[in-house]
PDB file of C-alpha atoms in Angstrom:
ATOM      1  CA  MET A 279       8.921  30.115  58.483  1.00  0.00           C
ATOM      2  CA  THR A 280      11.394  29.528  55.944  1.00  0.00           C
ATOM      3  CA  THR A 281      14.743  27.918  56.999  1.00  0.00           C
ATOM      4  CA  LEU A 282      17.837  28.783  55.402  1.00  0.00           C
ATOM      5  CA  SER A 283      19.687  25.955  53.686  1.00  0.00           C
ATOM      6  CA  SER A 284      23.431  25.248  54.515  1.00  0.00           C
ATOM      7  CA  GLY A 285      24.282  27.151  51.431  1.00  0.00           C
ATOM      8  CA  ALA A 286      21.868  29.925  51.516  1.00  0.00           C
ATOM      9  CA  GLY A 287      22.684  33.446  52.402  1.00  0.00           C
ATOM     10  CA  THR A 288      20.991  36.894  53.202  1.00  0.00           C
ATOM     11  CA  LYS A 289      19.631  39.494  50.923  1.00  0.00           C
ATOM     12  CA  GLY A 290      21.099  37.604  48.092  1.00  0.00           C
ATOM     13  CA  VAL A 291      24.701  37.098  49.569  1.00  0.00           C
ATOM     14  CA  PRO A 292      25.817  33.518  49.530  1.00  0.00           C
ATOM     15  CA  ARG A 293      26.433  32.023  52.812  1.00  0.00           C
ATOM     16  CA  ALA A 294      30.161  31.416  52.567  1.00  0.00           C
ATOM     17  CA  ALA A 295      30.541  35.217  51.528  1.00  0.00           C
ATOM     18  CA  ARG A 296      28.588  36.211  54.323  1.00  0.00           C
ATOM     19  CA  GLU A 297      30.465  34.196  56.861  1.00  0.00           C
ATOM     20  CA  ARG A 298      33.527  36.203  55.514  1.00  0.00           C
ATOM     21  CA  GLN A 299      32.048  39.570  56.129  1.00  0.00           C
ATOM     22  CA  LEU A 300      30.814  38.532  59.620  1.00  0.00           C
ATOM     23  CA  LEU A 301      34.318  37.073  60.421  1.00  0.00           C
ATOM     24  CA  ALA A 302      36.063  40.392  59.292  1.00  0.00           C
ATOM     25  CA  ALA A 303      33.689  42.409  61.100  1.00  0.00           C
ATOM     26  CA  ALA A 304      34.153  40.295  64.295  1.00  0.00           C
ATOM     27  CA  THR A 305      37.874  40.341  64.237  1.00  0.00           C
ATOM     28  CA  GLU A 306      37.884  44.094  64.091  1.00  0.00           C
ATOM     29  CA  GLU A 307      35.276  44.544  66.720  1.00  0.00           C
ATOM     30  CA  PHE A 308      37.246  41.996  69.203  1.00  0.00           C
ATOM     31  CA  GLY A 309      40.653  43.592  68.178  1.00  0.00           C
ATOM     32  CA  ARG A 310      39.564  47.062  68.621  1.00  0.00           C
ATOM     33  CA  ARG A 311      37.135  46.673  71.650  1.00  0.00           C
ATOM     34  CA  GLY A 312      38.035  43.552  73.397  1.00  0.00           C
ATOM     35  CA  TYR A 313      36.209  40.355  74.203  1.00  0.00           C
ATOM     36  CA  GLU A 314      34.504  41.618  76.987  1.00  0.00           C
ATOM     37  CA  ALA A 315      33.049  45.026  75.258  1.00  0.00           C
ATOM     38  CA  THR A 316      32.245  43.307  71.954  1.00  0.00           C
ATOM     39  CA  THR A 317      28.683  42.038  71.404  1.00  0.00           C
ATOM     40  CA  VAL A 318      27.262  39.849  68.692  1.00  0.00           C
ATOM     41  CA  ALA A 319      24.571  42.577  67.934  1.00  0.00           C
ATOM     42  CA  ALA A 320      27.354  45.103  66.996  1.00  0.00           C
ATOM     43  CA  VAL A 321      28.928  42.658  64.777  1.00  0.00           C
ATOM     44  CA  ALA A 322      25.542  41.876  63.094  1.00  0.00           C
ATOM     45  CA  THR A 323      24.864  45.467  62.946  1.00  0.00           C
ATOM     46  CA  ARG A 324      28.153  46.178  61.067  1.00  0.00           C
ATOM     47  CA  VAL A 325      27.215  43.786  58.429  1.00  0.00           C
ATOM     48  CA  GLY A 326      23.661  44.718  58.034  1.00  0.00           C
ATOM     49  CA  VAL A 327      22.359  41.306  59.337  1.00  0.00           C
ATOM     50  CA  THR A 328      20.383  40.077  62.383  1.00  0.00           C
ATOM     51  CA  LYS A 329      21.582  39.057  65.477  1.00  0.00           C
ATOM     52  CA  PRO A 330      19.924  35.357  65.310  1.00  0.00           C
ATOM     53  CA  LEU A 331      21.561  35.205  62.060  1.00  0.00           C
ATOM     54  CA  VAL A 332      24.879  35.295  63.538  1.00  0.00           C
ATOM     55  CA  HIS A 333      23.985  32.784  66.285  1.00  0.00           C
ATOM     56  CA  GLN A 334      22.648  30.551  63.296  1.00  0.00           C
ATOM     57  CA  TYR A 335      25.959  30.788  61.516  1.00  0.00           C
ATOM     58  CA  PHE A 336      28.503  30.676  64.325  1.00  0.00           C
ATOM     59  CA  GLY A 337      26.905  29.977  67.826  1.00  0.00           C
ATOM     60  CA  GLY A 338      27.338  32.138  70.853  1.00  0.00           C
ATOM     61  CA  LYS A 339      29.893  34.955  71.543  1.00  0.00           C
ATOM     62  CA  GLN A 340      32.724  32.693  72.272  1.00  0.00           C
ATOM     63  CA  ASP A 341      32.182  30.299  69.417  1.00  0.00           C
ATOM     64  CA  LEU A 342      32.290  33.630  67.077  1.00  0.00           C
ATOM     65  CA  TYR A 343      35.804  34.830  68.762  1.00  0.00           C
ATOM     66  CA  LEU A 344      37.189  30.986  68.320  1.00  0.00           C
ATOM     67  CA  ALA A 345      36.303  31.419  64.667  1.00  0.00           C
ATOM     68  CA  CYS A 346      38.351  34.608  64.193  1.00  0.00           C
ATOM     69  CA  LEU A 347      40.949  33.486  66.541  1.00  0.00           C
ATOM     70  CA  ASP A 348      42.222  30.163  65.101  1.00  0.00           C
ATOM     71  CA  PRO A 349      42.722  31.698  61.621  1.00  0.00           C
ATOM     72  CA  VAL A 350      44.759  34.642  63.110  1.00  0.00           C
ATOM     73  CA  GLY A 351      46.884  32.204  65.574  1.00  0.00           C
ATOM     74  CA  GLU A 352      47.680  29.830  62.727  1.00  0.00           C
ATOM     75  CA  ARG A 353      48.528  32.498  60.096  1.00  0.00           C
ATOM     76  CA  LEU A 354      50.888  34.477  62.657  1.00  0.00           C
ATOM     77  CA  LEU A 355      52.702  31.042  63.744  1.00  0.00           C
ATOM     78  CA  GLY A 356      53.059  29.956  60.197  1.00  0.00           C
ATOM     79  CA  ALA A 357      54.414  33.468  58.938  1.00  0.00           C
ATOM     80  CA  ILE A 358      56.882  33.352  62.073  1.00  0.00           C
ATOM     81  CA  ARG A 359      57.945  29.876  61.522  1.00  0.00           C
ATOM     82  CA  ALA A 360      58.766  30.394  57.793  1.00  0.00           C
ATOM     83  CA  ALA A 361      60.593  33.588  58.498  1.00  0.00           C
ATOM     84  CA  MET A 362      62.645  32.066  61.402  1.00  0.00           C
ATOM     85  CA  ALA A 363      63.662  28.939  59.164  1.00  0.00           C
ATOM     86  CA  GLU A 364      64.574  31.180  56.130  1.00  0.00           C
ATOM     87  CA  GLU A 365      68.335  30.325  55.339  1.00  0.00           C
ATOM     88  CA  ASP A 366      69.158  32.794  52.591  1.00  0.00           C
ATOM     89  CA  PRO A 367      72.446  34.301  53.495  1.00  0.00           C
ATOM     90  CA  GLY A 368      71.389  37.399  51.777  1.00  0.00           C
ATOM     91  CA  ALA A 369      67.949  37.756  53.531  1.00  0.00           C
ATOM     92  CA  PRO A 370      67.702  40.383  56.363  1.00  0.00           C
ATOM     93  CA  SER A 371      68.268  39.560  60.057  1.00  0.00           C
ATOM     94  CA  THR A 372      66.052  37.250  62.016  1.00  0.00           C
ATOM     95  CA  PRO A 373      64.232  40.046  63.925  1.00  0.00           C
ATOM     96  CA  LEU A 374      63.492  41.889  60.815  1.00  0.00           C
ATOM     97  CA  ARG A 375      62.397  38.996  58.976  1.00  0.00           C
ATOM     98  CA  VAL A 376      60.083  38.044  61.754  1.00  0.00           C
ATOM     99  CA  LEU A 377      58.669  41.765  61.726  1.00  0.00           C
ATOM    100  CA  ARG A 378      58.193  41.532  58.046  1.00  0.00           C
ATOM    101  CA  ALA A 379      56.391  38.352  58.234  1.00  0.00           C
ATOM    102  CA  LEU A 380      54.324  39.724  61.012  1.00  0.00           C
ATOM    103  CA  PHE A 381      53.255  42.898  58.973  1.00  0.00           C
ATOM    104  CA  THR A 382      52.411  40.905  55.913  1.00  0.00           C
ATOM    105  CA  ALA A 383      50.299  38.380  57.853  1.00  0.00           C
ATOM    106  CA  LEU A 384      48.543  41.215  59.715  1.00  0.00           C
ATOM    107  CA  ASP A 385      48.004  43.280  56.258  1.00  0.00           C
ATOM    108  CA  GLY A 386      44.562  44.173  55.789  1.00  0.00           C
ATOM    109  CA  ARG A 387      43.526  42.902  59.412  1.00  0.00           C
ATOM    110  CA  ARG A 388      45.837  44.647  61.786  1.00  0.00           C
ATOM    111  CA  GLU A 389      43.593  44.526  64.664  1.00  0.00           C
ATOM    112  CA  ALA A 390      43.688  40.646  64.733  1.00  0.00           C
ATOM    113  CA  TRP A 391      47.029  40.760  66.856  1.00  0.00           C
ATOM    114  CA  PHE A 392      44.865  41.955  69.520  1.00  0.00           C
ATOM    115  CA  VAL A 393      42.286  39.138  69.040  1.00  0.00           C
ATOM    116  CA  LEU A 394      45.124  37.143  69.949  1.00  0.00           C
ATOM    117  CA  TYR A 395      46.458  39.270  72.818  1.00  0.00           C
ATOM    118  CA  ASP A 396      43.236  40.375  74.584  1.00  0.00           C
ATOM    119  CA  PRO A 397      43.428  40.752  78.399  1.00  0.00           C
ATOM    120  CA  SER A 398      39.769  40.723  78.643  1.00  0.00           C
ATOM    121  CA  LEU A 399      38.968  37.088  77.849  1.00  0.00           C
ATOM    122  CA  PRO A 400      37.127  35.408  80.531  1.00  0.00           C
ATOM    123  CA  PRO A 401      39.350  33.504  82.952  1.00  0.00           C
ATOM    124  CA  ASP A 402      39.229  29.591  82.519  1.00  0.00           C
ATOM    125  CA  SER A 403      37.242  29.758  79.429  1.00  0.00           C
ATOM    126  CA  GLU A 404      37.779  28.149  76.011  1.00  0.00           C
ATOM    127  CA  ALA A 405      38.577  31.206  74.496  1.00  0.00           C
ATOM    128  CA  ALA A 406      41.376  32.324  77.118  1.00  0.00           C
ATOM    129  CA  ARG A 407      42.738  28.489  76.881  1.00  0.00           C
ATOM    130  CA  ARG A 408      42.932  28.660  73.131  1.00  0.00           C
ATOM    131  CA  ALA A 409      44.370  32.184  72.918  1.00  0.00           C
ATOM    132  CA  ALA A 410      47.033  31.126  75.466  1.00  0.00           C
ATOM    133  CA  HIS A 411      47.861  27.990  73.448  1.00  0.00           C
ATOM    134  CA  PHE A 412      48.769  30.235  70.383  1.00  0.00           C
ATOM    135  CA  ARG A 413      50.527  32.821  72.566  1.00  0.00           C
ATOM    136  CA  ASP A 414      52.564  30.398  74.204  1.00  0.00           C
ATOM    137  CA  ALA A 415      53.637  28.890  70.945  1.00  0.00           C
ATOM    138  CA  ILE A 416      54.750  32.256  69.643  1.00  0.00           C
ATOM    139  CA  ASP A 417      56.216  33.005  72.902  1.00  0.00           C
ATOM    140  CA  ASP A 418      58.442  29.741  72.572  1.00  0.00           C
ATOM    141  CA  LEU A 419      59.494  30.956  69.079  1.00  0.00           C
ATOM    142  CA  ALA A 420      60.441  34.180  70.428  1.00  0.00           C
ATOM    143  CA  ALA A 421      62.409  32.401  73.225  1.00  0.00           C
ATOM    144  CA  THR A 422      64.357  30.342  70.716  1.00  0.00           C
ATOM    145  CA  GLY A 423      65.309  33.109  68.359  1.00  0.00           C
ATOM    146  CA  THR A 424      66.195  35.750  71.394  1.00  0.00           C
ATOM    147  CA  ALA A 425      68.356  32.779  72.628  1.00  0.00           C
ATOM    148  CA  ASP A 426      70.159  32.270  69.418  1.00  0.00           C
ATOM    149  CA  LEU A 427      70.842  36.011  69.026  1.00  0.00           C
ATOM    150  CA  LEU A 428      72.515  36.148  72.438  1.00  0.00           C
ATOM    151  CA  ARG A 429      74.569  33.015  71.897  1.00  0.00           C
ATOM    152  CA  ALA A 430      75.633  34.482  68.888  1.00  0.00           C
ATOM    153  CA  ALA A 431      76.591  37.760  70.434  1.00  0.00           C
ATOM    154  CA  GLY A 432      78.525  35.680  73.053  1.00  0.00           C
ATOM    155  CA  GLY A 433      75.940  35.686  75.740  1.00  0.00           C
ATOM    156  CA  GLY A 434      74.582  32.727  77.365  1.00  0.00           C
ATOM    157  CA  ASP A 435      72.390  34.002  80.621  1.00  0.00           C
ATOM    158  CA  PRO A 436      69.012  32.409  80.293  1.00  0.00           C
ATOM    159  CA  LEU A 437      67.695  35.575  82.256  1.00  0.00           C
ATOM    160  CA  ASP A 438      68.994  38.007  79.477  1.00  0.00           C
ATOM    161  CA  ALA A 439      67.092  35.674  76.935  1.00  0.00           C
ATOM    162  CA  ASP A 440      63.801  35.580  78.882  1.00  0.00           C
ATOM    163  CA  ALA A 441      64.062  39.446  79.357  1.00  0.00           C
ATOM    164  CA  LEU A 442      64.878  39.970  75.563  1.00  0.00           C
ATOM    165  CA  ALA A 443      61.882  37.618  74.750  1.00  0.00           C
ATOM    166  CA  TYR A 444      59.620  39.705  77.094  1.00  0.00           C
ATOM    167  CA  ALA A 445      60.846  43.018  75.477  1.00  0.00           C
ATOM    168  CA  TRP A 446      60.322  41.602  71.957  1.00  0.00           C
ATOM    169  CA  ARG A 447      56.856  40.780  72.451  1.00  0.00           C
ATOM    170  CA  GLY A 448      56.192  44.183  73.983  1.00  0.00           C
ATOM    171  CA  LEU A 449      58.098  45.752  70.708  1.00  0.00           C
ATOM    172  CA  CYS A 450      55.786  43.532  68.530  1.00  0.00           C
ATOM    173  CA  THR A 451      52.773  44.863  70.086  1.00  0.00           C
ATOM    174  CA  ALA A 452      53.596  48.578  70.379  1.00  0.00           C
ATOM    175  CA  LEU A 453      54.701  48.583  66.780  1.00  0.00           C
ATOM    176  CA  VAL A 454      51.258  47.034  65.625  1.00  0.00           C
ATOM    177  CA  ARG A 455      49.327  49.497  67.724  1.00  0.00           C
ATOM    178  CA  TRP A 456      51.349  52.326  66.204  1.00  0.00           C
ATOM    179  CA  TRP A 457      50.469  50.643  62.732  1.00  0.00           C
ATOM    180  CA  ILE A 458      46.759  50.713  63.405  1.00  0.00           C
ATOM    181  CA  ASN A 459      46.884  54.503  64.236  1.00  0.00           C
ATOM    182  CA  HIS A 460      48.703  55.273  61.005  1.00  0.00           C
ATOM    183  CA  PRO A 461      46.507  53.181  58.424  1.00  0.00           C
ATOM    184  CA  ASP A 462      48.247  55.001  55.272  1.00  0.00           C
ATOM    185  CA  GLN A 463      51.661  52.915  56.032  1.00  0.00           C
ATOM    186  CA  SER A 464      51.772  49.577  54.253  1.00  0.00           C
ATOM    187  CA  ALA A 465      53.503  46.559  55.460  1.00  0.00           C
ATOM    188  CA  GLU A 466      56.195  47.122  53.126  1.00  0.00           C
ATOM    189  CA  ALA A 467      56.690  50.648  54.670  1.00  0.00           C
ATOM    190  CA  MET A 468      56.595  49.296  58.055  1.00  0.00           C
ATOM    191  CA  THR A 469      59.324  46.694  57.360  1.00  0.00           C
ATOM    192  CA  ARG A 470      61.601  49.554  56.014  1.00  0.00           C
ATOM    193  CA  ARG A 471      60.937  51.582  58.980  1.00  0.00           C
ATOM    194  CA  CYS A 472      61.908  48.824  61.321  1.00  0.00           C
ATOM    195  CA  ALA A 473      64.948  48.178  59.368  1.00  0.00           C
ATOM    196  CA  ARG A 474      65.967  52.082  60.121  1.00  0.00           C
ATOM    197  CA  LEU A 475      64.914  51.656  63.658  1.00  0.00           C
ATOM    198  CA  LEU A 476      66.919  48.539  64.394  1.00  0.00           C
ATOM    199  CA  ASP A 477      69.977  49.953  62.323  1.00  0.00           C
ATOM    200  CA  ALA A 478      69.728  53.053  64.676  1.00  0.00           C
ATOM    201  CA  ALA A 479      69.207  50.898  67.857  1.00  0.00           C
ATOM    202  CA  ARG A 480      72.468  49.037  66.887  1.00  0.00           C
ATOM    203  CA  THR A 481      74.371  52.407  66.299  1.00  0.00           C
ATOM    204  CA  ALA A 482      73.266  53.849  69.450  1.00  0.00           C
ATOM    205  CA  PHE A 483      74.309  50.712  71.524  1.00  0.00           C
ATOM    206  CA  ALA A 484      77.479  50.291  69.812  1.00  0.00           C
ATOM    207  CA  ASN A 485      78.198  54.048  70.424  1.00  0.00           C
ATOM    208  CA  GLY A 486      77.519  53.364  74.207  1.00  0.00           C
ATOM    209  CA  ASP A 487      79.766  50.508  74.371  1.00  0.00           C
ATOM    210  CA  ASP A 488      82.603  52.594  72.972  1.00  0.00           C
ATOM    211  CA  SER A 489      82.082  55.491  75.378  1.00  0.00           C
ATOM    212  CA  THR A 490      82.331  53.134  78.747  1.00  0.00           C
TER     213      THR A 490
END
């Protein structure tokens, strides 16, 4: 039996390229179906390789999931941190900058959001712990951002900030889910749409304040 070398691939495809194909397919499978329903065999079939080859490259299902999760988590964290740190006075508001960063980071891999926010991860597993690490880091950034927004508006109730951070996470998830269902919409189009929605929300709430 011939053993593949570390640089060899399959069917003439270099190993590095095949690994990228597998990670892209696995990310979509985990994102669309969830950890519990995803199988290594399904990922292999999508790429046109054998299940043993996936195991050879990545190990078991949890290892494959982690190989998908880590770049997703790092990419999202980096994008959100950069958006929040932007200090250009002519830049959009912080919420819109974060949404723009989110859509840009997920462009071409929209299901990756649900790799991170997957309720089917096995409890007490390394997969669940690693996903929680990234989610907690993103939640910490959201808590900082929402608290800053409330302080700028003259509010300081910590429960208000907590409720707003919770609502923000739900809004981001809902927008990404909507985006997945509308594949023709680009990241730039989603950013412009969110700008219109945020403007409409501000107008609606302002009008509501005037009527009380």
